C-alpha positions as a printed Julia matrix, in Angstrom:
220×3 Matrix{Float64}:
 27.62  66.94  58.96
 29.74  64.61  61.07
 32.75  65.76  63.05
 35.82  63.62  62.29
 38.57  63.16  64.86
 41.8   61.5   63.69
 43.92  60.23  66.59
 47.61  60.51  65.69
 50.79  59.58  67.51
 53.02  62.52  66.6
 53.41  65.97  65.11
 54.33  64.5   61.71
 50.96  62.79  61.35
 49.2   65.8   62.86
 50.76  68.09  60.26
 49.95  65.61  57.48
 46.28  65.67  58.45
 46.25  69.47  58.64
 48.12  70.22  55.41
 47.44  67.25  53.11
 44.55  65.04  54.21
 42.13  67.65  55.57
 42.23  69.89  52.46
 41.55  66.8   50.32
 38.62  65.84  52.55
 37.36  69.43  52.36
 37.14  68.92  48.61
 34.73  66.06  49.32
 32.5   68.27  51.49
 33.99  67.0   54.76
 34.94  70.16  56.62
 35.05  69.33  60.34
 38.32  67.37  60.58
 40.57  67.53  63.64
 43.81  65.61  64.32
 44.19  64.73  68.0
 47.55  63.78  69.53
 47.46  60.79  71.85
 47.18  62.03  75.43
 50.07  60.52  77.38
 49.62  62.38  80.69
 47.7   65.27  82.19
 49.67  67.72  80.08
 51.61  65.43  77.7
 50.64  64.84  74.08
 52.13  62.65  71.36
 53.87  59.3   71.22
 52.51  55.77  71.06
 54.43  53.65  73.52
 51.47  52.48  75.59
 48.14  51.28  74.19
 46.38  52.47  77.35
 47.07  56.05  76.3
 45.61  55.35  72.86
 42.49  53.73  74.32
 41.96  56.6   76.79
 42.24  59.17  73.99
 39.79  57.29  71.76
 37.24  56.72  74.51
 37.53  60.32  75.7
 36.61  61.61  72.25
 33.71  59.18  71.9
 32.27  60.46  75.17
 31.98  63.97  73.77
 28.55  65.39  74.54
 28.3   68.27  72.07
 25.22  66.75  70.46
 26.86  66.65  67.05
 27.41  63.45  65.11
 31.01  62.33  65.19
 33.44  59.68  64.01
 36.77  58.78  65.59
 39.56  57.06  63.69
 43.23  56.31  64.28
 46.32  57.04  62.19
 49.16  55.24  63.97
 52.17  53.28  62.7
 52.47  49.5   62.79
 56.24  49.94  63.08
 57.09  49.38  66.77
 53.43  49.31  67.8
 53.05  48.76  71.59
 52.92  45.14  72.71
 49.98  45.86  75.01
 47.66  46.62  72.09
 44.4   44.62  72.31
 44.9   41.2   70.7
 48.63  41.78  70.17
 49.87  38.26  70.95
 47.32  36.54  68.71
 47.82  39.08  65.93
 51.59  38.54  65.87
 51.01  34.83  65.19
 49.54  35.68  61.78
 51.56  34.8   58.68
 52.41  38.33  57.48
 52.2   41.98  58.47
 49.02  42.62  56.48
 47.19  39.89  58.39
 48.73  41.07  61.66
 47.54  44.64  61.12
 44.03  43.51  60.17
 43.87  41.39  63.34
 45.07  44.33  65.46
 42.48  46.65  63.9
 39.72  44.11  64.52
 40.8   43.64  68.14
 40.94  47.4   68.65
 37.45  47.81  67.2
 36.13  45.07  69.49
 37.79  46.65  72.51
 36.32  50.11  71.81
 32.97  48.59  70.84
 31.46  51.72  69.31
 30.07  51.96  65.77
 31.43  55.51  65.52
 35.0   54.22  65.72
 37.08  53.32  62.64
 40.44  51.69  63.46
 43.35  52.26  61.09
 47.0   51.26  61.5
 49.45  52.56  58.91
 51.6   49.9   57.24
 54.37  50.56  58.12
 55.08  54.26  58.68
 53.9   57.68  57.47
 57.12  57.95  55.42
 55.97  55.15  53.11
 53.46  57.61  51.64
 56.14  60.01  50.4
 57.65  57.2   48.31
 54.46  57.12  46.2
 56.28  59.35  43.72
 59.76  60.82  43.3
 58.33  64.31  42.68
 58.93  65.51  46.23
 62.53  64.37  46.27
 63.17  65.91  42.86
 61.9   69.25  44.15
 63.51  69.39  47.58
 66.66  67.29  47.22
 69.72  67.45  44.99
 69.91  65.41  41.8
 72.21  62.71  43.16
 69.93  62.04  46.1
 66.78  62.07  43.97
 68.33  59.39  41.78
 68.72  57.2   44.86
 65.15  57.83  46.02
 63.88  57.08  42.51
 65.39  53.6   42.82
 63.37  53.03  46.0
 60.17  54.38  44.43
 60.59  52.14  41.4
 61.43  49.06  43.51
 58.0   48.94  45.15
 54.74  48.85  43.2
 53.0   49.68  46.46
 55.06  51.87  48.84
 53.22  50.27  51.75
 55.31  47.15  51.06
 58.51  48.93  52.11
 59.37  46.74  55.06
 59.53  47.54  58.74
 62.92  46.25  59.81
 64.89  48.71  61.96
 67.42  49.21  59.15
 65.16  49.46  56.09
 61.93  51.01  57.34
 60.86  54.04  55.25
 62.03  56.57  57.85
 65.39  54.81  58.24
 65.92  54.87  54.48
 65.32  58.62  54.51
 67.66  59.16  57.45
 70.41  57.2   55.71
 70.08  59.48  52.69
 69.26  62.71  54.53
 70.94  62.65  57.98
 69.18  65.86  59.06
 65.79  64.67  57.78
 63.0   66.54  59.6
 59.89  64.35  59.73
 57.46  67.19  60.43
 58.73  69.79  57.97
 60.41  67.94  55.1
 58.22  64.85  55.44
 55.08  66.88  54.87
 56.61  69.06  52.15
 57.39  65.83  50.3
 53.84  64.55  50.85
 52.36  67.83  49.62
 54.41  67.67  46.44
 53.43  64.04  45.83
 49.76  64.87  46.39
 46.84  62.9   47.76
 45.7   61.6   44.38
 49.05  59.9   43.74
 49.24  58.58  47.3
 45.74  57.1   47.0
 46.58  55.52  43.66
 49.73  53.83  44.99
 48.89  52.99  48.62
 45.91  50.65  48.61
 45.41  50.16  52.37
 45.66  53.88  53.0
 43.25  54.53  50.12
 40.71  52.05  51.49
 40.79  53.83  54.85
 40.36  57.29  53.32
 37.51  56.11  51.09
 35.83  54.58  54.14
 36.15  57.9   55.99
 34.53  59.73  53.09
 31.65  57.28  52.91
 31.04  57.22  56.65
 31.24  61.01  56.97
 28.76  61.5   54.15
 26.3   58.89  55.43
 23.44  60.39  57.37
């Protein structure tokens, strides 16, 4: 059985892996799943403001010498991704964000140059996933607010298309509706209520990544 490390940029993504993604993977006989915060200094963890920190974290995990098979993947946001990412300048010349992300993932894979590495960049933020359904908002928010979130859910066939401008990114939409929005706590309560099956059905890039993880973890 392969060990799966998921490199994340913050506590929100770490909690999502622990409470939502890992239990779903457990149901597919993938039990050794560990989220790893990007190492930013000797004692610092979390944040993605420098691609060097990301690369060091990835390469450090790949150098593990436990003798067990392993895979390393990333779960980081495209929104405000560091400009020193491998291939950044060329990627940003692409026509749209989907092409830009694919180019960044390819450049990252080439830079790491290890078949055990699976690059993934979330388009655009973790919060897009919670807009896969209005169920979470209906449970944890008042009726007036859930009516407003329903309009956002219904406006996008794929929540991953919610754009990444500073004013209308998924997290900014939530903050405008819920000024005291807590990404780690409420964000993951919303995701839990929505559920992985709904998220996978609505978010095609995210689903492709998760399906790839399942296949690669199960391959011997």
